[in-house]
Short mmCIF file of C-alpha atoms in Angstrom, two decimals:
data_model
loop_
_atom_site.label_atom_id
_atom_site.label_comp_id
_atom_site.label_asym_id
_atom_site.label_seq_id
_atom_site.Cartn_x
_atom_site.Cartn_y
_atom_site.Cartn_z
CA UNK A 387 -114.29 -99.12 68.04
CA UNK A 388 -113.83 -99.23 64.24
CA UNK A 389 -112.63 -95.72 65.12
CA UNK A 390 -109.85 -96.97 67.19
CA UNK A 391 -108.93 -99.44 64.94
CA UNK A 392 -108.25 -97.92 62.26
CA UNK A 393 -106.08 -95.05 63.93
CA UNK A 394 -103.85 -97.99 64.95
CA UNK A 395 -103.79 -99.61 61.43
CA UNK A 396 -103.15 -96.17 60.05
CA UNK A 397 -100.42 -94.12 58.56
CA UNK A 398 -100.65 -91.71 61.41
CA UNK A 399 -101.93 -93.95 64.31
CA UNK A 400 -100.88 -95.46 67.22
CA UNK A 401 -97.76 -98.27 66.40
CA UNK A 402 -97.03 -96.37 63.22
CA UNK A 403 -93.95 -95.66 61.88
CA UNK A 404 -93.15 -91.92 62.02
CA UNK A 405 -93.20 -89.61 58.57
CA UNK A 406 -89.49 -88.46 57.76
CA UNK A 407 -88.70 -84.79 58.65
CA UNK A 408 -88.23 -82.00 56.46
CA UNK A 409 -84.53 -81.97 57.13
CA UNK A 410 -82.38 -84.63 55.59
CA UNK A 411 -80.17 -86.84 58.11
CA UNK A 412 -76.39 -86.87 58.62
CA UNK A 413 -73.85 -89.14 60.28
CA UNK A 414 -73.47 -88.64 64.14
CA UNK A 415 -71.73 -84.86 65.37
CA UNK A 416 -67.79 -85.07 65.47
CA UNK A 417 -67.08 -81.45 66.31
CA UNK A 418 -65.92 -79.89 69.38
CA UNK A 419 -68.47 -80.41 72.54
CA UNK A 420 -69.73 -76.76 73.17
CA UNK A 421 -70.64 -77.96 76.72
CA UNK A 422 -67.42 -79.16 77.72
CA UNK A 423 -65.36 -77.19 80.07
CA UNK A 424 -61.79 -76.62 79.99
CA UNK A 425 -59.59 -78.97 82.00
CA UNK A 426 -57.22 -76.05 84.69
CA UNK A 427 -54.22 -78.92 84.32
CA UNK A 428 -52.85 -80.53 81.02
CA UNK A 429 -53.30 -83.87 80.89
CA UNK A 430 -50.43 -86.20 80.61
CA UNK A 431 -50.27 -88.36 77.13
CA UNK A 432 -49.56 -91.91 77.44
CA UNK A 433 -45.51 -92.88 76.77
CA UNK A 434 -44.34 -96.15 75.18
CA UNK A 435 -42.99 -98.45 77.46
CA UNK A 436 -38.80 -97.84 76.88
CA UNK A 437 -37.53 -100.69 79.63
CA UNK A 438 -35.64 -104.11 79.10
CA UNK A 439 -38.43 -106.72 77.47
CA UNK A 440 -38.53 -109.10 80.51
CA UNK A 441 -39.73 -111.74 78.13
CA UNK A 442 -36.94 -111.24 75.19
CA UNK A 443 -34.34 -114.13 74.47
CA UNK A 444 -30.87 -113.90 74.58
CA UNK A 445 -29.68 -113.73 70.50
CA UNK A 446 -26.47 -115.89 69.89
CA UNK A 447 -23.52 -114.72 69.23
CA UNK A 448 -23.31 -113.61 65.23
CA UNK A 449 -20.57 -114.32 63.28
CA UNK A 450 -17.96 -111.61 62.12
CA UNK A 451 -18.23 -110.84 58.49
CA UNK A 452 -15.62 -112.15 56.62
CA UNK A 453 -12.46 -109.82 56.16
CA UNK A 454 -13.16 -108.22 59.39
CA UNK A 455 -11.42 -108.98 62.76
CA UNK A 456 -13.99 -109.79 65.45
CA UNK A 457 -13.31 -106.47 68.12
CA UNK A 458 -11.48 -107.93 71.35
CA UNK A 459 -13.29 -107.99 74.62
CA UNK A 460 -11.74 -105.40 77.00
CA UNK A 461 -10.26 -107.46 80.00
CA UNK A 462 -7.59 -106.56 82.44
CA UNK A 463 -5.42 -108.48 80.71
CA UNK A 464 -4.76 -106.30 78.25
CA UNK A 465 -4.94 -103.15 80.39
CA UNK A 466 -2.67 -101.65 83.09
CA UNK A 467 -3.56 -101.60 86.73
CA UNK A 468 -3.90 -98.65 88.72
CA UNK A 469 -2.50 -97.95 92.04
CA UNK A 470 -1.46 -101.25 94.49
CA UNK A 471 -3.27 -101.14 98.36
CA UNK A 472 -1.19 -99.54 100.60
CA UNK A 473 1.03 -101.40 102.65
CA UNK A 474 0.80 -100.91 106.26
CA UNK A 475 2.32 -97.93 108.06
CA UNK A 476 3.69 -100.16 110.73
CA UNK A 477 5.52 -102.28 108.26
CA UNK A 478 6.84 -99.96 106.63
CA UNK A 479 8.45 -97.86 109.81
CA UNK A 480 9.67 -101.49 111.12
CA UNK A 481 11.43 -102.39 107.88
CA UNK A 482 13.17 -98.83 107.69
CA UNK A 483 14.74 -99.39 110.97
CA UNK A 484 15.59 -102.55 111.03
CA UNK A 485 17.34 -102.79 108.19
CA UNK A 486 19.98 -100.64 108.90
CA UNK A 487 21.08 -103.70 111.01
CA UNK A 488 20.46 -106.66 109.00
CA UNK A 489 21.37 -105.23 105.26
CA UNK A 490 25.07 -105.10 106.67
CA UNK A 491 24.72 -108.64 107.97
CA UNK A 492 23.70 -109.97 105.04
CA UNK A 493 26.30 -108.55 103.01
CA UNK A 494 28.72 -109.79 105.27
CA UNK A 495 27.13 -113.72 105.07
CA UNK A 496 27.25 -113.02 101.18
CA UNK A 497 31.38 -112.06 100.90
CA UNK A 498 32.02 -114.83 103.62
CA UNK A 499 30.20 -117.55 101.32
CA UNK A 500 31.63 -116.33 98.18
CA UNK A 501 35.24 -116.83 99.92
CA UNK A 502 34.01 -120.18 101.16
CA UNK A 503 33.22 -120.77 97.19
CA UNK A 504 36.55 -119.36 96.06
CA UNK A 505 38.08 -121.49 98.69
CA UNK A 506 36.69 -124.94 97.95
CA UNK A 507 36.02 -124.44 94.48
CA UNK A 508 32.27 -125.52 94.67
CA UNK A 509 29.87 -123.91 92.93
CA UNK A 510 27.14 -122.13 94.68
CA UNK A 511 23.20 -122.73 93.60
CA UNK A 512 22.05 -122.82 89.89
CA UNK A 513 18.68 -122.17 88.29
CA UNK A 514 16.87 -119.46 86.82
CA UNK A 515 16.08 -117.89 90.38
CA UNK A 516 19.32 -118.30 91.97
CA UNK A 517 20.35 -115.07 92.05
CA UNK A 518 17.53 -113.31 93.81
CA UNK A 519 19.18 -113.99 97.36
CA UNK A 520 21.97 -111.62 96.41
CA UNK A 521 19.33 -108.62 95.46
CA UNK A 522 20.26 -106.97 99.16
CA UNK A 523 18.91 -103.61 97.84
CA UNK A 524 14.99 -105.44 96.71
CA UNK A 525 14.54 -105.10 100.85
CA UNK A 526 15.81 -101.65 101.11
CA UNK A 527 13.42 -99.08 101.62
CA UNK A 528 15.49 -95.83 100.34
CA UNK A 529 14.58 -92.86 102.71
CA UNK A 530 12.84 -91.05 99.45
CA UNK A 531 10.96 -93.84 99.07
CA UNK A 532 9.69 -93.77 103.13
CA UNK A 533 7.76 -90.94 102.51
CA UNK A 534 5.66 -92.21 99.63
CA UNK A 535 4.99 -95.77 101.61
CA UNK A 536 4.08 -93.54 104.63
CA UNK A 537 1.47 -90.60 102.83
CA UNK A 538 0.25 -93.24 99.76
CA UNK A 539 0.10 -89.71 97.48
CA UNK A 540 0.30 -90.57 93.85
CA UNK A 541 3.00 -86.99 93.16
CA UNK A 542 4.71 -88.84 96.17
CA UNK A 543 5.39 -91.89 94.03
CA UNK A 544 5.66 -89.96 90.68
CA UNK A 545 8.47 -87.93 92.37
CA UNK A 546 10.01 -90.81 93.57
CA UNK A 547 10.00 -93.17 90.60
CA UNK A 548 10.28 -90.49 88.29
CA UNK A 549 14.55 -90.44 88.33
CA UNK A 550 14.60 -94.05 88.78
CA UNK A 551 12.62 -94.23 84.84
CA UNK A 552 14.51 -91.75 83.64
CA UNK A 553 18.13 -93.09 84.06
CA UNK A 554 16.80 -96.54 83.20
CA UNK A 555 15.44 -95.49 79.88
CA UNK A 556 18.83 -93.49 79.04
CA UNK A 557 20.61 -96.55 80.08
CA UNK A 558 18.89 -98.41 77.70
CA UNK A 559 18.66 -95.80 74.61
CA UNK A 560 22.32 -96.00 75.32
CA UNK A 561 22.33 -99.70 75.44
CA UNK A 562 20.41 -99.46 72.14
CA UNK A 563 23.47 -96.97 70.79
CA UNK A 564 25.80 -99.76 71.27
CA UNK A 565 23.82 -102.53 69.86
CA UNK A 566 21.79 -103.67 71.98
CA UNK A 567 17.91 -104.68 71.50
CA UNK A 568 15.91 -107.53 70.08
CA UNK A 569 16.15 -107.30 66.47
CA UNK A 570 12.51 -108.15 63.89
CA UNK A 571 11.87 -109.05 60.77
CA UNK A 572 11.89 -105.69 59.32
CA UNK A 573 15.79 -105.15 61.09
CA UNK A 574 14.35 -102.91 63.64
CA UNK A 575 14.94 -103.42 66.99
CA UNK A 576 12.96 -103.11 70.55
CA UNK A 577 14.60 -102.15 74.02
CA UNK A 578 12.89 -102.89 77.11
CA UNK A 579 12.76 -101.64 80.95
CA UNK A 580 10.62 -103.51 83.22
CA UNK A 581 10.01 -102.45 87.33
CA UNK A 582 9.14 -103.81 89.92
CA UNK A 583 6.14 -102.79 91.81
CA UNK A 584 7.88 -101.47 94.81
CA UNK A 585 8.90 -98.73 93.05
CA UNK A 586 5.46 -97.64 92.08
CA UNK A 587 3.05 -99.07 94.29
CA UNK A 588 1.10 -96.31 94.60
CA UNK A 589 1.11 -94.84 91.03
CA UNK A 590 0.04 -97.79 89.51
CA UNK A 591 1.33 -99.18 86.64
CA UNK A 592 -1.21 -96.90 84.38
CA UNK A 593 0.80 -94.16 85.74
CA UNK A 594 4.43 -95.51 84.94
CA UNK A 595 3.41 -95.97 81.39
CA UNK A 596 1.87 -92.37 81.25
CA UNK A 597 5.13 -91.01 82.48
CA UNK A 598 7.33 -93.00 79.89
CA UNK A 599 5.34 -92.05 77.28
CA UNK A 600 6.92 -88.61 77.83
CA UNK A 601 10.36 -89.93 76.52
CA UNK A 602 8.27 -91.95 73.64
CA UNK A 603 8.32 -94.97 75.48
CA UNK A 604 5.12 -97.34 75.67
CA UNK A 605 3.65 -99.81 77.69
CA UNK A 606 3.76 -103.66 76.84
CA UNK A 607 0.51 -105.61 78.61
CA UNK A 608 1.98 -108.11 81.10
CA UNK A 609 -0.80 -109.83 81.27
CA UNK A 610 -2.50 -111.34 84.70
CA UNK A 611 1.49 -110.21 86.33
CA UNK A 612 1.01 -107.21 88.75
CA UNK A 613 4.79 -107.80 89.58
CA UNK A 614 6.21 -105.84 87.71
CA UNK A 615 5.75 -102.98 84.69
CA UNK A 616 7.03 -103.59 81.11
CA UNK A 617 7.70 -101.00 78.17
CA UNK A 618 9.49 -100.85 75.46
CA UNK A 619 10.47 -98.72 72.49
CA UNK A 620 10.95 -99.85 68.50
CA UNK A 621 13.78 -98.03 66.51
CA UNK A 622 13.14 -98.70 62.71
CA UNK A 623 15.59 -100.01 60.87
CA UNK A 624 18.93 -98.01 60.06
CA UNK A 625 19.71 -95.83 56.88
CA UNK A 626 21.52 -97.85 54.47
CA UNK A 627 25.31 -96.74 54.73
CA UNK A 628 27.91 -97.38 51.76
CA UNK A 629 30.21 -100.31 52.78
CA UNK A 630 32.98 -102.18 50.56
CA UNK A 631 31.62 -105.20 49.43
CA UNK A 632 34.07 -108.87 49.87
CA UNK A 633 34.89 -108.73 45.99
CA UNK A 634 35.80 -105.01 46.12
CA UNK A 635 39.41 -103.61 45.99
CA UNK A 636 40.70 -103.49 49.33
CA UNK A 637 40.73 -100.22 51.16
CA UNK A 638 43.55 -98.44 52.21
CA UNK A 639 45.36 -99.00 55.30
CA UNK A 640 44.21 -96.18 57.93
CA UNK A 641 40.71 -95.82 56.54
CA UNK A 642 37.67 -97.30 58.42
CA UNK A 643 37.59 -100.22 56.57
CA UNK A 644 41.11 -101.16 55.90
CA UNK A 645 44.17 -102.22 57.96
CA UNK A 646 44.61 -100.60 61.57
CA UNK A 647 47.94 -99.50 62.56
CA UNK A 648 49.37 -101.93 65.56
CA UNK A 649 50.30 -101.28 68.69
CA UNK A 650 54.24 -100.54 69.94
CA UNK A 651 56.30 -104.07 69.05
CA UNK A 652 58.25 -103.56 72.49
CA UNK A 653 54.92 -103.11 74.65
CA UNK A 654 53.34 -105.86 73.24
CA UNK A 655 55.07 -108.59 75.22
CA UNK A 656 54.56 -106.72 78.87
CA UNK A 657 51.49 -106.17 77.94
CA UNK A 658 51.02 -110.07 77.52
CA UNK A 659 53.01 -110.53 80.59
CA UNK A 660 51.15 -108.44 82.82
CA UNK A 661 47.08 -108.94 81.79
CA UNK A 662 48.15 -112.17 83.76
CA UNK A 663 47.71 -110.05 86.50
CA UNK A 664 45.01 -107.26 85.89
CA UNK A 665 42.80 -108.72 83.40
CA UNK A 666 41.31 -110.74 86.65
CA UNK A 667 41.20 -107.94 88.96
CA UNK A 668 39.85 -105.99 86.41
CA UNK A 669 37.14 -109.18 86.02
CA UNK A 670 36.68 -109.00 90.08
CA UNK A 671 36.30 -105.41 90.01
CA UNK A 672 33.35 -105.64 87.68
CA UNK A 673 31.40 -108.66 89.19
CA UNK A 674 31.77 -107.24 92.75
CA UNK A 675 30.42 -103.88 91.25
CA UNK A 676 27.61 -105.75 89.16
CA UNK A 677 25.19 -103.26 90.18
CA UNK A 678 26.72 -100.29 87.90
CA UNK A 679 25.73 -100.22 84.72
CA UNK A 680 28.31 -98.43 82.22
CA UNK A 681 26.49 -96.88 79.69
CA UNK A 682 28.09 -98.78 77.12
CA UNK A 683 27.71 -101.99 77.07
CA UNK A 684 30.78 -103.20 74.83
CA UNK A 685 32.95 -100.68 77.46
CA UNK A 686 34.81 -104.31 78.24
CA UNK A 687 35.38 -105.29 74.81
CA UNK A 688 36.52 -101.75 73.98
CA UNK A 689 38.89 -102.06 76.95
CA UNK A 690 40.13 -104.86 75.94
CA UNK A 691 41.06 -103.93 72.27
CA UNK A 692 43.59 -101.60 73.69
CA UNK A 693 44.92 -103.11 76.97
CA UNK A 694 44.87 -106.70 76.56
CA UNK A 695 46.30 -109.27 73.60
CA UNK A 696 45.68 -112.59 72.98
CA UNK A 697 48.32 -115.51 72.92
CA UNK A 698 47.27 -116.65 69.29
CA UNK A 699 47.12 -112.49 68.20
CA UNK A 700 50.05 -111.92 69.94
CA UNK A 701 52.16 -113.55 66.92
CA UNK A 702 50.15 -111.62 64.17
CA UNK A 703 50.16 -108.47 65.99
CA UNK A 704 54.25 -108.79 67.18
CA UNK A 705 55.19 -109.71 63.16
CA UNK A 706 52.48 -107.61 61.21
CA UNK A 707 52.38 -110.51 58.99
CA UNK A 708 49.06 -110.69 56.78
CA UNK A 709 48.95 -114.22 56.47
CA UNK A 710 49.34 -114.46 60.23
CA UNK A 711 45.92 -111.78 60.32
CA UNK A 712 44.88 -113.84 57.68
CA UNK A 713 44.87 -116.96 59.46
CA UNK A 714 43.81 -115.71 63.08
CA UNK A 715 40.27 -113.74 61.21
CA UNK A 716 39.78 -117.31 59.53
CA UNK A 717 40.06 -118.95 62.88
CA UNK A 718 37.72 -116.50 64.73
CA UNK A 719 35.30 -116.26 61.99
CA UNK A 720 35.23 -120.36 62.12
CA UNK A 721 34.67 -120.58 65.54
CA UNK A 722 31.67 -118.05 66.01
CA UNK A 723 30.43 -120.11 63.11
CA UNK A 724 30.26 -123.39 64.60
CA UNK A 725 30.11 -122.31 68.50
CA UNK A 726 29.98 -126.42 69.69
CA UNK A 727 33.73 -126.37 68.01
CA UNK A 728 33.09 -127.88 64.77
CA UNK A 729 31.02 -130.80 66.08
CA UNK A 730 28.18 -130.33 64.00
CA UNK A 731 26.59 -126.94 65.85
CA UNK A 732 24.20 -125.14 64.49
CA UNK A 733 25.60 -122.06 62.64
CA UNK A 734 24.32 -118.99 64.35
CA UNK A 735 22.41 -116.60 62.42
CA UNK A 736 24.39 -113.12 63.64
CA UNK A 737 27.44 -113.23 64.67
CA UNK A 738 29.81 -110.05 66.04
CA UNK A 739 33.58 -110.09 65.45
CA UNK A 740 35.89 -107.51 67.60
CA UNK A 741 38.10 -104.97 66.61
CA UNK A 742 41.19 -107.07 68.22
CA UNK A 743 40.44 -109.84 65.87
CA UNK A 744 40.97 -108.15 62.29
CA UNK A 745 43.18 -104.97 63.97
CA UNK A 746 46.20 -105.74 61.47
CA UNK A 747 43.61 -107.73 58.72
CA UNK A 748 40.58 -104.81 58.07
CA UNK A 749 37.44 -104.75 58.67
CA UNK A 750 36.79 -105.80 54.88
CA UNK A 751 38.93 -108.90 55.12
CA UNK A 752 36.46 -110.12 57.52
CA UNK A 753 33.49 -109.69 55.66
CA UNK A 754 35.63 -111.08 52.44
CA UNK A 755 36.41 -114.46 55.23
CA UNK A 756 32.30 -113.92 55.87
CA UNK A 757 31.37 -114.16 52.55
CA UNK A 758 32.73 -117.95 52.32
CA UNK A 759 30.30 -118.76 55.07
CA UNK A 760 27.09 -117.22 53.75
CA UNK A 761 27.37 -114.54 55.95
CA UNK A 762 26.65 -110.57 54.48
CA UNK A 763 26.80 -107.27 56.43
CA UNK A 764 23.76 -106.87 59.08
CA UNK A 765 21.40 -104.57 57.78
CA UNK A 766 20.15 -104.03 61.48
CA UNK A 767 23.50 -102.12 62.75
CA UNK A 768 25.20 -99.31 61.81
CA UNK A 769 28.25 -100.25 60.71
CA UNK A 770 31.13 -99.05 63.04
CA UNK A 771 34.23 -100.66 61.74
CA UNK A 772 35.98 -99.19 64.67
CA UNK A 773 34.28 -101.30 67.37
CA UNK A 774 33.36 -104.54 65.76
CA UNK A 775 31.86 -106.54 62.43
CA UNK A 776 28.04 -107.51 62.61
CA UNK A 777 27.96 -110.11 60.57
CA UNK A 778 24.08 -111.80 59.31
CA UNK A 779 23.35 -115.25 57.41
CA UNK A 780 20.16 -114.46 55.05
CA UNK A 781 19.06 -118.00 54.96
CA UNK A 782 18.93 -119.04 58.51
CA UNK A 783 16.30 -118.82 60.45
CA UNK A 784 15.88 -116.99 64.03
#
């Protein structure tokens, strides 16, 4: 019993702790498992989640740093539309039949109510949109045009409009050539074209600005209006060109700037006489024809420099007298001045004096008359003594 006891109590009895082993203890084994056994199939790793955070919040809008131009949103404002839905085939074979029969009737209403006009002496609608029910040829589906309504091709349209924005854009380069063009700050000046979208429907206005662009033409953004197409082209300002100033010695008869030679003394009075007669047919001849544009748009003020004389020239250009010239520039020059004759109107900030005014005077003696007004050679022209005076006012505002 003691026996038993005292194994249990004992270093080497039962409920004893165990003697350490000869080998000294390490941490637990992290090597490679010698068991394990190799996997046939790579297995896949675990990828961050890349998606939208369902639970993120909206961050406001941040402020652009200061110097820097917030970026514009794109909207098709500022763009240019692409090709209009076609319009039905039916439509468009119904219109180019029928109006081979009511394009002549209309025409003929139009000459019978301008003869009722001429005959009464009333005068026919105003407003800003009173003309639009002349425009015969805005229903007139050209037979070049038929084939691009009927197939909807875009090389249809672009061989279609193509002429039509070609002759436009010479007519006004040459526009430009003669003066024309809305003049900046810097003394260049812009030209525009604009179209209407039944020339292009189905090249889109995208594509009438990519072919402009071939003559160096761009597009202007309309806007929300998918009426028409806009462009425009900026000339810079012209080179400087030597000019007499007022104060200068005046040039010499003959030369650019001085004195013209006038016209026969024994034409002068049939020539008064008889632009009784064809100054207004002349004036007919153009408004019945107002859909021909002549390429230069002072052609009528060019004509009448050598075909027609005023009554008030008449006397200065008959007797060559230069205080005659002298008075007749002064009275020109006054009344482009003050266009409300005199009565307080506001004095115009360009001004453009023909050829017939100063023919016996110079071109100098105008800008010399000029000069007493305020008024200096436009830097925005090219002078063309020839032709006319372009005449600018520094301190007036557009």
């Amino acid at each position: 019993m003691s026996e038993g006891q005292g194994h249990y109590a004992g270093a080497g009895g039962q409920g004893a702790i165990p003697p350490p082993g000869p080998y000294p203890q390490s941490g637990p084994y992290t090597g490679p498992n010698p068991y394990a056994q190799p996997q046939p199939y790579p297995q896949p790793q675990p990828q961050p989640y890349a998606g939208p955070n369902p639970y993120a919040q909206p961050l406001p809008p941040q402020p652009a740093p200061a110097g820097l131009a917030a970026p514009a949103a794109a909207s098709f404002d500022g763009g240019f539309p692409g090709p209009r839905p076609r319009r039905s085939r039916i439509s468009v074979l119904l219109q180019f039949t029928l109006q081979w029969i009511y394009a002549p009737v209309w025409i003929a209403a139009l000459v019978a109510l301008f003869a009722i006009l001429l005959w009464t002496g009333a005068s026919g609608p105003s407003g800003p949109e009173s003309d639009s029910w002349l425009k015969v040829n805005r229903t007139f589906v050209p037979p070049r045009r038929l084939k691009a309504e009927l197939t909807g091709r875009p090389e249809d349209w672009e061989r279609y409009v193509g002429p039509i924005l070609e002759r436009r854009i010479r007519l006004a380069e040459a526009g430009y050539a003669a003066g024309d063009g809305d003049v900046g700050a810097d003394f260049g000046r812009t030209v525009g074209v604009k179209l209407a979208v039944r020339l292009y429907r189905g090249l889109g206005a995208a594509g009438v600005v990519r072919l402009a662009e071939r003559y160096g033409w761009q597009g202007v953004p309309a806007g929300g209006d998918l009426a028409r197409v806009r462009l425009s082209r900026r000339y810079p300002a012209p080179p400087r060109v030597s000019a007499p100033g007022p104060q200068d010695p005046p040039a010499a008869p003959g030369t650019p700037w001085g004195a013209r030679p006038g016209r026969s003394a024994f034409l002068l009075p049939f020539m008064l006489v008889l632009q009784i007669a064809y100054v207004p047919v002349c004036g007919v001849l153009s408004l019945l024809a107002f859909w021909v544009k002549h390429p230069e748009p002072d052609y009528w003020d060019r004509w009448g420099a050598r075909w027609a004389v005023g009554p008030r020239a008449f006397r200065a250009e008959f007797t060559g007298s230069a205080a005659a010239w002298d008075r007749h520039v002064r009275r020109i020059v006054a009344r482009e001045v003050c266009p409300g004759n005199g009565k307080g109107a506001e004095a115009p900030r360009r001004i453009r004096v023909n050829l017939a005014t100063y023919r016996g005077a110079g071109a100098q003696h105008v800008l010399r008359v000029a000069a007493e007004q305020g008024y200096v050679l436009d830097p925005a022209y090219l002078p063309d003594p020839g032709v006319c005076v372009r005449l600018y006012r520094p301190d007036r505002q557009v």
